[in-house]
Coordinates of C-alpha atoms in Angstrom, one line a residue:
M1 CA 26.4 24.5 5.1
G2 CA 25.7 27.7 6.2
N3 CA 26.0 29.4 2.7
K4 CA 25.8 29.0 -0.8
Q5 CA 28.8 28.8 -1.9
S6 CA 29.5 24.9 -0.1
N7 CA 25.9 24.4 -1.4
E8 CA 25.9 25.0 -4.9
K9 CA 29.7 22.8 -4.4
Q10 CA 27.6 19.8 -2.8
I11 CA 25.1 19.6 -5.6
S12 CA 27.6 20.6 -8.6
E13 CA 27.3 16.9 -10.0
S14 CA 24.9 17.2 -13.4
Q15 CA 23.7 20.1 -13.0
I16 CA 21.1 21.3 -15.9
S17 CA 21.0 24.9 -15.3
Q18 CA 18.2 25.6 -17.5
N19 CA 15.3 24.5 -18.4
S20 CA 15.4 25.0 -22.0
A21 CA 18.3 22.8 -22.1
R22 CA 16.9 19.9 -20.8
E23 CA 13.6 20.3 -23.2
S24 CA 16.1 20.0 -26.1
Q25 CA 18.0 17.3 -25.0
L26 CA 14.8 15.3 -24.2
S27 CA 13.7 15.4 -27.4
K28 CA 16.4 14.7 -29.2
S29 CA 16.3 11.6 -26.7
N30 CA 13.1 10.5 -28.0
I31 CA 13.6 11.5 -31.7
T32 CA 16.5 8.8 -31.6
I33 CA 14.9 6.2 -29.5
N34 CA 11.4 6.4 -31.6
K35 CA 13.3 4.7 -34.6
V36 CA 14.0 1.7 -32.1
S37 CA 10.8 -0.6 -32.0
K38 CA 10.0 -1.7 -28.4
Q39 CA 11.4 -5.6 -29.1
E40 CA 14.5 -4.4 -30.0
L41 CA 15.1 -2.2 -27.1
L42 CA 13.9 -5.8 -25.1
S43 CA 16.3 -8.2 -27.1
Q44 CA 19.6 -5.9 -28.0
E45 CA 22.3 -5.2 -25.1
L46 CA 21.8 -1.3 -24.2
I47 CA 24.1 0.8 -23.0
F48 CA 22.1 3.0 -20.3
P49 CA 22.5 6.6 -19.5
S50 CA 23.6 7.6 -17.2
S51 CA 20.8 8.0 -14.3
D52 CA 21.7 10.9 -13.2
N53 CA 20.7 12.8 -16.3
C54 CA 16.9 11.0 -16.0
P55 CA 14.1 13.9 -16.3
S56 CA 13.4 13.7 -12.8
K57 CA 17.5 15.3 -11.8
I58 CA 17.1 19.4 -12.0
N59 CA 19.0 21.8 -11.0
V60 CA 17.3 25.8 -11.1
T61 CA 17.9 29.3 -10.5
L62 CA 15.3 31.9 -10.5
K63 CA 15.5 34.8 -9.0
G64 CA 17.8 34.2 -5.7
I65 CA 15.8 30.3 -5.2
T66 CA 17.5 27.3 -6.3
F67 CA 15.9 23.8 -6.5
W68 CA 17.9 20.9 -7.1
S69 CA 16.2 17.0 -6.9
N70 CA 20.2 16.2 -8.6
Y71 CA 20.5 13.3 -6.0
D72 CA 19.3 9.3 -4.9
S73 CA 16.2 9.2 -4.9
G74 CA 15.6 12.9 -5.7
N75 CA 12.2 14.5 -8.2
L76 CA 11.5 17.8 -9.7
Y77 CA 10.9 17.9 -13.4
Y78 CA 10.2 21.5 -13.9
V79 CA 10.3 25.3 -12.5
E80 CA 8.1 27.7 -13.4
Q81 CA 7.7 31.1 -11.7
V82 CA 4.5 32.5 -12.1
E83 CA 4.8 35.4 -10.1
A84 CA 6.9 37.2 -7.6
S85 CA 6.9 34.4 -5.1
T86 CA 4.6 32.1 -6.6
F87 CA 6.4 28.6 -8.6
N88 CA 4.6 26.3 -10.0
L89 CA 6.6 22.5 -10.0
S90 CA 6.1 20.1 -11.5
I91 CA 7.1 15.9 -10.6
S92 CA 7.8 13.5 -13.6
E93 CA 6.0 10.9 -14.3
D94 CA 8.5 7.5 -14.5
C95 CA 10.7 7.5 -17.0
H96 CA 9.1 10.3 -18.6
G97 CA 10.9 11.3 -22.2
R98 CA 13.7 9.2 -22.2
I99 CA 12.6 5.9 -23.4
P100 CA 9.5 4.4 -24.5
P101 CA 7.8 3.0 -20.8
V102 CA 7.1 -1.0 -21.3
Q103 CA 3.8 -0.4 -19.1
S104 CA 1.4 2.9 -18.7
N105 CA 3.5 5.3 -16.8
K106 CA 0.9 7.3 -16.5
G107 CA -0.5 7.9 -13.3
T108 CA 3.0 7.6 -11.4
R109 CA 3.2 11.1 -10.6
Q110 CA 3.1 10.8 -7.0
W111 CA 6.4 10.9 -5.4
F112 CA 8.1 14.2 -4.8
N113 CA 11.5 15.0 -3.3
F114 CA 13.6 17.9 -3.8
K115 CA 15.8 21.2 -1.7
V116 CA 15.3 24.4 -1.7
V117 CA 17.5 27.4 -0.7
S118 CA 17.1 31.1 -1.0
V119 CA 20.5 33.9 -1.0
A120 CA 18.1 36.4 1.6
D121 CA 15.1 35.5 3.6
C122 CA 11.8 35.8 1.6
Q123 CA 8.4 33.6 1.7
A124 CA 7.9 31.6 -1.6
N125 CA 4.7 30.0 -2.7
F126 CA 4.9 26.7 -4.2
V127 CA 2.4 24.9 -6.5
I128 CA 3.1 21.3 -7.6
V129 CA 0.2 21.1 -10.6
N130 CA 0.5 17.7 -12.0
I131 CA -0.1 15.2 -9.3
A132 CA -1.9 12.7 -10.7
T133 CA -5.1 12.3 -11.0
R134 CA -5.6 8.2 -9.1
F135 CA -4.6 9.0 -6.0
K136 CA -6.9 11.9 -5.1
K137 CA -8.1 9.5 -2.8
I138 CA -5.4 10.0 -0.6
W139 CA -5.5 13.2 -0.7
T140 CA -7.4 15.6 1.5
T141 CA -8.1 19.0 1.8
D142 CA -5.7 20.2 4.7
S143 CA -3.0 17.3 3.6
D144 CA 0.8 17.8 5.0
I145 CA 4.0 16.9 2.8
Y146 CA 7.2 16.3 4.6
V147 CA 10.0 18.9 5.5
K148 CA 13.5 18.8 6.5
I149 CA 15.1 21.0 8.4
N150 CA 18.6 20.6 10.1
K151 CA 18.8 16.9 9.0
I152 CA 15.3 16.8 10.9
W153 CA 12.0 15.4 9.2
S154 CA 8.2 16.7 10.3
R155 CA 5.0 16.9 8.5
Y156 CA 4.1 20.5 7.4
P157 CA 0.6 21.9 6.6
A158 CA -0.2 22.0 2.1
V159 CA -3.7 22.3 1.1
Y160 CA -5.2 20.1 -2.4
Q161 CA -7.3 21.7 -4.1
G162 CA -7.8 19.9 -8.0
F163 CA -5.1 17.6 -8.8
Q164 CA -2.7 20.6 -7.5
V165 CA -0.4 20.4 -3.8
K166 CA -0.1 24.2 -2.5
F167 CA 2.2 25.2 0.3
S168 CA 4.3 28.1 1.2
F169 CA 6.9 28.3 3.3
E170 CA 9.4 31.5 5.3
F171 CA 13.0 30.9 4.2
K172 CA 16.0 31.7 5.7
A173 CA 18.6 32.6 4.1
N174 CA 21.1 30.6 3.1
Q175 CA 19.2 28.2 4.5
I176 CA 18.7 24.3 3.4
V177 CA 15.8 23.1 3.4
Q178 CA 14.1 19.8 1.8
F179 CA 10.8 19.1 0.3
A180 CA 9.3 15.2 0.3
Y181 CA 5.9 13.6 0.1
M182 CA 7.7 11.9 2.7
P183 CA 10.7 11.0 4.5
P184 CA 12.6 9.3 2.0
W185 CA 14.8 5.8 2.1
S186 CA 17.2 5.8 -0.3
Y187 CA 19.5 3.4 -1.9
K188 CA 22.6 5.0 -0.4
K189 CA 20.5 5.1 3.2
N190 CA 19.8 1.9 2.5
Q191 CA 23.1 0.4 2.2
K192 CA 24.7 2.2 5.4
F193 CA 21.7 1.3 7.1
F194 CA 23.4 -2.6 7.0
D195 CA 27.1 -0.8 7.4
F196 CA 25.6 -0.6 11.0
Y197 CA 23.8 -3.0 11.9
F198 CA 25.8 -5.6 12.1
S199 CA 28.2 -4.1 14.1
Q200 CA 25.1 -4.3 16.9
L201 CA 23.8 -7.9 16.4
H202 CA 23.8 -10.3 19.8
P203 CA 27.3 -12.6 19.4
D204 CA 24.9 -15.7 19.3
I205 CA 23.5 -14.3 15.6
Y206 CA 24.9 -15.4 12.3
F207 CA 24.3 -12.3 9.2
R208 CA 26.0 -12.6 6.1
R209 CA 25.4 -9.6 3.5
E210 CA 26.0 -9.8 0.1
T211 CA 25.0 -8.6 -3.4
I212 CA 23.0 -11.1 -5.0
A213 CA 22.5 -9.7 -8.5
H214 CA 23.4 -6.1 -10.0
S215 CA 20.2 -4.2 -11.3
L216 CA 20.4 -2.9 -15.1
E217 CA 22.8 0.7 -13.7
G218 CA 25.0 -1.4 -11.9
R219 CA 23.7 -0.9 -8.8
N220 CA 23.7 -3.9 -5.6
I221 CA 20.7 -5.8 -5.1
E222 CA 21.6 -7.4 -1.9
L223 CA 20.2 -10.6 0.1
I224 CA 20.4 -10.6 4.3
T225 CA 21.1 -13.7 6.4
I226 CA 20.7 -13.6 9.7
T227 CA 19.8 -16.4 12.1
K228 CA 20.9 -17.9 15.0
D229 CA 24.4 -20.0 14.2
G230 CA 24.4 -23.7 14.0
P231 CA 24.7 -27.2 11.5
H232 CA 25.2 -25.9 8.3
E233 CA 26.9 -27.2 4.9
Q234 CA 28.2 -25.2 1.8
Q235 CA 26.5 -25.1 -0.9
E236 CA 26.8 -24.2 -5.1
Y237 CA 26.4 -21.0 -5.9
Y238 CA 22.6 -21.1 -7.3
C239 CA 21.4 -19.5 -10.9
P240 CA 24.9 -17.9 -11.6
E241 CA 24.8 -16.8 -15.2
Y242 CA 22.5 -13.4 -13.3
L243 CA 23.3 -14.2 -10.0
F244 CA 25.8 -13.4 -7.4
P245 CA 28.1 -11.3 -9.5
D246 CA 31.0 -11.7 -6.7
K247 CA 30.7 -15.1 -6.1
Q248 CA 34.7 -15.4 -7.8
L249 CA 35.9 -12.8 -4.6
N250 CA 33.4 -14.9 -1.8
E251 CA 33.2 -18.1 0.0
G252 CA 31.0 -20.8 -0.9
L253 CA 26.8 -20.2 0.3
I254 CA 25.9 -22.0 3.9
K255 CA 23.0 -23.8 3.9
F256 CA 21.7 -23.7 7.1
K257 CA 19.5 -27.1 7.7
K258 CA 16.4 -25.5 9.1
Q259 CA 13.7 -23.5 6.9
Y260 CA 13.4 -20.1 5.4
I261 CA 11.7 -17.1 6.2
L262 CA 11.5 -14.5 2.6
I263 CA 11.6 -11.3 3.4
S264 CA 11.5 -8.9 -0.3
C265 CA 10.9 -5.0 -0.1
R266 CA 10.5 -1.8 -2.4
V267 CA 9.9 -3.5 -5.7
H268 CA 7.8 -0.6 -6.1
A269 CA 10.5 2.1 -6.1
G270 CA 8.3 4.7 -4.2
E271 CA 6.7 2.6 -1.6
V272 CA 9.5 4.3 0.9
P273 CA 7.3 2.8 4.7
S274 CA 7.5 -0.2 3.4
S275 CA 11.7 -0.2 3.5
F276 CA 10.3 1.8 7.7
I277 CA 8.1 -1.7 8.4
L278 CA 11.8 -4.1 7.4
K279 CA 13.3 -1.6 9.9
G280 CA 11.1 -2.5 12.7
I281 CA 11.2 -6.6 11.7
L282 CA 15.2 -6.3 11.9
E283 CA 15.3 -4.0 15.3
S284 CA 12.8 -7.0 16.4
L285 CA 15.1 -9.6 15.3
Q286 CA 18.2 -7.4 16.7
N287 CA 16.8 -7.1 20.5
Y288 CA 16.7 -10.4 20.2
N289 CA 13.7 -11.2 22.6
E290 CA 11.4 -14.0 23.6
S291 CA 10.0 -13.8 19.8
A292 CA 12.8 -13.2 17.8
K293 CA 14.8 -16.1 19.9
F294 CA 12.6 -18.4 18.7
L295 CA 12.1 -17.8 15.1
L296 CA 16.4 -16.9 14.2
E297 CA 16.6 -20.6 17.0
N298 CA 14.1 -22.1 13.9
Y299 CA 14.3 -20.4 10.8
V300 CA 16.7 -18.1 8.7
F301 CA 15.7 -15.1 7.5
L302 CA 16.6 -14.0 3.6
I303 CA 15.9 -10.1 3.4
I304 CA 16.4 -8.8 -0.1
P305 CA 16.1 -4.6 1.1
M306 CA 15.6 -3.3 -2.4
L307 CA 14.2 -5.1 -5.6
N308 CA 14.5 -1.6 -7.3
P309 CA 17.0 0.1 -6.6
D310 CA 17.3 2.0 -10.0
G311 CA 13.7 3.2 -9.6
V312 CA 14.8 4.2 -6.0
Y313 CA 18.0 6.2 -6.7
R314 CA 15.7 7.6 -10.1
G315 CA 12.7 9.0 -7.9
H316 CA 10.9 7.4 -9.7
Y317 CA 6.9 6.1 -7.9
R318 CA 6.8 2.7 -9.4
L319 CA 8.2 1.5 -13.1
D320 CA 12.3 0.9 -13.0
S321 CA 15.0 1.8 -15.4
L322 CA 13.0 0.4 -18.7
G323 CA 9.5 1.3 -17.9
Y324 CA 8.3 -1.9 -16.6
D325 CA 6.6 -2.5 -13.0
Q326 CA 8.7 -5.1 -11.6
N327 CA 5.9 -6.5 -10.1
R328 CA 4.2 -8.2 -12.9
V329 CA 6.7 -10.0 -14.4
Y330 CA 7.5 -12.8 -12.3
N331 CA 5.8 -14.7 -14.7
R332 CA 8.3 -14.1 -17.6
I333 CA 11.8 -14.3 -16.3
V334 CA 13.0 -16.4 -18.4
K335 CA 12.1 -14.6 -21.6
F336 CA 12.7 -11.1 -19.9
P337 CA 16.2 -12.7 -17.5
K338 CA 17.5 -9.0 -16.9
F339 CA 14.5 -8.4 -13.9
N340 CA 17.3 -9.6 -12.0
G341 CA 15.3 -8.7 -8.8
P342 CA 12.4 -10.9 -9.2
L343 CA 14.5 -13.8 -10.3
A344 CA 16.3 -13.4 -7.4
V345 CA 13.5 -13.9 -5.2
L346 CA 11.7 -16.9 -7.6
E347 CA 15.9 -18.5 -6.9
T348 CA 15.9 -18.1 -4.0
C349 CA 12.7 -19.9 -3.5
K350 CA 13.3 -22.7 -5.6
N351 CA 17.2 -23.5 -3.5
Y352 CA 15.8 -22.8 -0.3
N353 CA 13.7 -24.6 1.9
V354 CA 11.5 -21.4 2.2
A355 CA 8.4 -22.1 4.3
F356 CA 7.6 -18.3 4.6
Y357 CA 6.8 -15.5 2.0
I358 CA 6.3 -12.3 2.7
D359 CA 6.3 -9.2 0.2
L360 CA 6.2 -5.7 1.5
H361 CA 4.4 -3.1 0.2
A362 CA 2.4 0.6 -0.1
H363 CA -0.6 1.3 -0.9
S364 CA -1.8 4.7 -2.3
V365 CA -5.9 4.1 -2.0
L366 CA -6.7 1.2 0.8
S367 CA -6.4 2.8 3.5
N368 CA -4.7 0.6 6.6
S369 CA -3.0 -1.9 6.7
F370 CA -3.3 -6.1 5.9
V371 CA -2.2 -9.0 3.7
Y372 CA -3.1 -10.5 0.6
T373 CA -3.2 -13.6 0.4
N374 CA -3.5 -16.8 -1.7
W375 CA -6.7 -19.1 -1.5
H376 CA -6.7 -23.1 -1.2
P377 CA -9.5 -25.3 -1.7
D378 CA -8.8 -27.1 1.1
P379 CA -10.5 -25.3 4.4
S380 CA -8.3 -26.4 6.8
I381 CA -5.3 -25.2 4.5
H382 CA -6.7 -22.1 3.6
Q383 CA -7.1 -21.7 7.6
A384 CA -3.4 -22.4 7.8
I385 CA -3.1 -20.0 5.4
L386 CA -5.3 -17.1 7.1
E387 CA -3.7 -17.9 10.4
F388 CA -1.0 -15.2 10.5
P389 CA -3.5 -11.9 8.9
K390 CA -5.3 -13.3 12.0
Q391 CA -2.2 -12.6 14.4
M392 CA -1.4 -9.5 12.5
K393 CA -5.0 -8.6 13.5
S394 CA -4.8 -9.1 16.7
K395 CA -2.1 -7.2 17.6
V396 CA -2.4 -4.3 14.9
V397 CA -5.1 -1.5 16.1
H398 CA -5.0 -0.2 12.3
F399 CA -5.1 -3.8 10.2
R400 CA -7.6 -5.5 8.2
I401 CA -8.2 -8.7 6.3
K402 CA -8.3 -8.6 2.3
E403 CA -8.4 -11.7 0.8
A404 CA -7.3 -11.0 -2.6
M405 CA -7.3 -13.8 -5.4
S406 CA -8.7 -17.7 -5.6
T407 CA -6.0 -19.4 -6.1
Q408 CA -6.6 -23.8 -6.7
I409 CA -3.9 -25.9 -7.1
N410 CA -3.8 -29.2 -8.8
Y411 CA -0.3 -31.3 -7.5
E412 CA -1.1 -34.9 -8.7
K413 CA -1.6 -33.4 -12.3
N414 CA 0.7 -30.2 -11.8
Q415 CA -1.6 -27.8 -13.2
Y416 CA -2.7 -24.6 -11.9
E417 CA -6.4 -23.4 -11.6
I418 CA -6.8 -20.0 -11.2
E419 CA -10.7 -18.7 -10.4
G420 CA -11.1 -15.2 -10.8
I421 CA -11.7 -12.0 -13.5
Y422 CA -8.9 -12.2 -15.6
T423 CA -8.4 -9.0 -17.9
E424 CA -4.4 -8.9 -18.9
K425 CA -3.4 -10.2 -22.4
E426 CA -4.1 -13.1 -23.3
E427 CA -0.4 -13.7 -24.3
N428 CA 1.2 -12.6 -20.6
I429 CA -1.0 -15.8 -18.9
Q430 CA 2.0 -18.4 -20.7
K431 CA 4.2 -19.9 -17.9
A432 CA 5.5 -22.6 -19.2
P433 CA 4.5 -24.9 -22.6
D434 CA 3.1 -27.3 -20.6
L435 CA 0.7 -24.8 -18.1
K436 CA -2.5 -25.7 -18.4
I437 CA -4.6 -22.7 -17.3
H438 CA -8.3 -21.6 -16.5
F439 CA -10.7 -19.2 -16.3
T440 CA -14.2 -19.2 -14.8
K441 CA -16.2 -16.2 -13.8
E442 CA -17.3 -18.4 -10.9
N443 CA -15.7 -19.5 -7.4
L444 CA -14.8 -16.4 -6.7
V445 CA -12.7 -16.2 -3.0
P446 CA -14.6 -16.3 -0.2
Q447 CA -16.2 -14.2 2.8
S448 CA -13.1 -12.6 4.1
M449 CA -13.3 -14.0 7.8
N450 CA -14.7 -10.6 9.7
D451 CA -18.0 -8.3 8.5
D452 CA -15.6 -5.4 9.8
C453 CA -12.6 -6.8 7.3
P454 CA -14.6 -5.2 3.9
Y455 CA -13.8 -7.2 1.1
S456 CA -12.6 -6.9 -2.8
I457 CA -12.8 -9.0 -5.7
N458 CA -9.3 -8.3 -7.4
P459 CA -8.8 -9.5 -10.6
Y460 CA -5.8 -11.8 -10.9
L461 CA -2.6 -10.2 -12.3
T462 CA -0.1 -12.1 -13.9
G463 CA 3.1 -12.1 -12.6
V464 CA 2.8 -11.2 -9.1
A465 CA 5.1 -12.1 -6.5
K466 CA 3.2 -13.6 -4.1
S467 CA 1.4 -15.1 -6.4
D468 CA 3.8 -16.8 -8.5
V469 CA 6.0 -17.8 -5.3
Y470 CA 3.2 -19.5 -4.6
L471 CA 2.2 -21.2 -7.6
T472 CA 5.6 -22.1 -9.2
T473 CA 7.3 -23.3 -5.9
H474 CA 4.8 -24.3 -3.8
V475 CA 5.5 -21.8 -1.0
M476 CA 2.1 -22.4 0.2
F477 CA 2.2 -19.0 3.4
S478 CA 3.1 -16.0 0.2
Y479 CA 1.6 -13.0 1.3
T480 CA 1.5 -8.9 0.2
L481 CA 2.3 -6.8 3.3
E482 CA 0.0 -3.7 2.3
V483 CA -0.7 0.2 4.3
N484 CA -1.5 3.3 3.0
Y485 CA 0.8 5.8 3.3
R486 CA -1.4 8.1 4.8
F487 CA -3.9 7.5 7.0
Y488 CA -5.7 4.6 8.2
T489 CA -9.6 4.5 9.4
K490 CA -10.6 3.1 12.7
N491 CA -14.4 3.1 14.3
K492 CA -15.4 5.6 11.2
Q493 CA -12.5 8.0 12.0
V494 CA -9.4 8.8 10.5
F495 CA -6.1 8.3 11.9
K496 CA -2.7 9.9 10.1
Y497 CA 0.2 7.8 9.8
E498 CA 3.8 8.5 11.8
I499 CA 7.1 7.4 10.6
N500 CA 7.2 5.5 13.7
D501 CA 3.9 3.2 13.1
F502 CA 5.3 1.5 10.3
V503 CA 8.3 0.6 11.9
N504 CA 5.9 -1.0 14.5
L505 CA 3.9 -3.0 12.6
G506 CA 7.3 -4.7 11.7
R507 CA 7.6 -5.2 14.6
D508 CA 3.8 -6.5 15.0
I509 CA 5.7 -8.9 11.9
I510 CA 8.1 -10.8 14.2
E511 CA 5.4 -11.2 17.0
S512 CA 2.4 -11.9 14.8
L513 CA 5.2 -14.9 13.1
Y514 CA 5.5 -16.0 17.0
Q515 CA 2.3 -16.9 18.1
V516 CA 1.5 -18.2 14.7
H517 CA 4.2 -21.0 15.5
Q518 CA 1.8 -21.4 19.5
N519 CA -1.4 -22.5 17.6
Q520 CA -1.5 -25.8 17.0
D521 CA -4.0 -26.4 14.4
F522 CA -1.4 -24.2 12.0
I523 CA 2.2 -26.7 12.8
Q524 CA -0.2 -29.8 12.5
I525 CA -1.2 -28.5 8.6
K526 CA 2.0 -27.2 7.6
S527 CA 4.3 -30.5 9.3
Q528 CA 1.2 -32.4 6.6
L529 CA 2.3 -30.4 4.3
E530 CA 5.4 -30.2 4.1
S531 CA 5.4 -34.4 3.9
N532 CA 2.6 -34.2 1.3
I533 CA 3.6 -31.3 -0.6
F534 CA 7.4 -29.9 -0.3
N535 CA 8.9 -33.8 0.1

């Protein structure tokens, strides 16, 4: 690691030595792809190129300084030397130049992750010239990026001006320095985390790790099962044509005689804080304190830690390798069954007695941490739904409550009545042929419970996990948990998030779930729902 030759050996895979070669390659690719309609791309089985050849993976040397991003979660698209020691850097949009994105990839230029090494001591000035305009609220004039030196990540000062991020660095000869939007949680790191996690668990804890699906590019979408061992029975594999590709090699599924808590993560590839939140959840279960012990005795935790591993590997900010936002396809799984991550979520909810579903995210615009909930017309049920975010607010200094949407369910008529402002295309609303959906501009979500929790009216977006899980599988306690990447406000002061804040937020989720079960009103409503609706 101390000399340039060893560095060049490490980064030799899929090298692209000249930016001109990259532009030529992308141009030829676009000519071929433009001859194929979007519908044909969706309907036929495609042979996907290696993800090492995507535009976010480069290796360029200019005047003795080497830049590379051709590794897991790396993203750097183009480097241009504009002065002796100044370099303009461009980051790649999701699916840039590869296939026509099915959804817009504009505004996905946010995540960057690249390494630099110089053959001599020098100072270099860098300008990331194409940060997406939609993220201007998260950047301030004295914003930070993250730098990794000698395996240690730390904040590093940068200046944001006119949708550009500027910073300088003093390099020592042959010193490898990694720059990133924030410390990455890559696909490989996720694999290593669970390799180690199992060995640290309490002996009373049952742990199972298996591949519930493969991504389009063949990466594992894993399902983690954690609970206190107890009575169980064998269960057949569900949705066998798409899920559990290794079922022939494994013993059958085990179904415990208790309820389940499903947690999913990284449907949006660049939302790294959600992985650190999940780390806090898993560490709390591992510590096996009073709260964790109660939950593990009464529930089985099902965890899908990375729903979009291709996007993560490619260094995408939001989309998958086809250009889809997979948190907008939950209502189209039957039509497009290749969305194996969302399919795994829905089928798991259908095949287990799931009581809680929490989808972990990060937010680039709204500050603080908060939970999106669904709304029920019965006030007592709605208050039970709000009990989890109430407990979170009581424990987390940076937590606020935002109710995103009112969703009324008529179980007797098997009909969904969705009240809110709807902005998506009409053809996307159909969830089933016999499904009737009503949209109105009246009767919006009730005001939030506290004045210090700003209320926002967001349109209902079809295909969102927490809403479609709630609508199609009757999991009443279905939530999206969000946290801002960078900062939170409290008493009109701005505070920067540290990585440990995200981990602690995960621990607070476990404590809040435990406290929810100390509320007898909640227990009573939950029991009534289980007897009247789920059974």
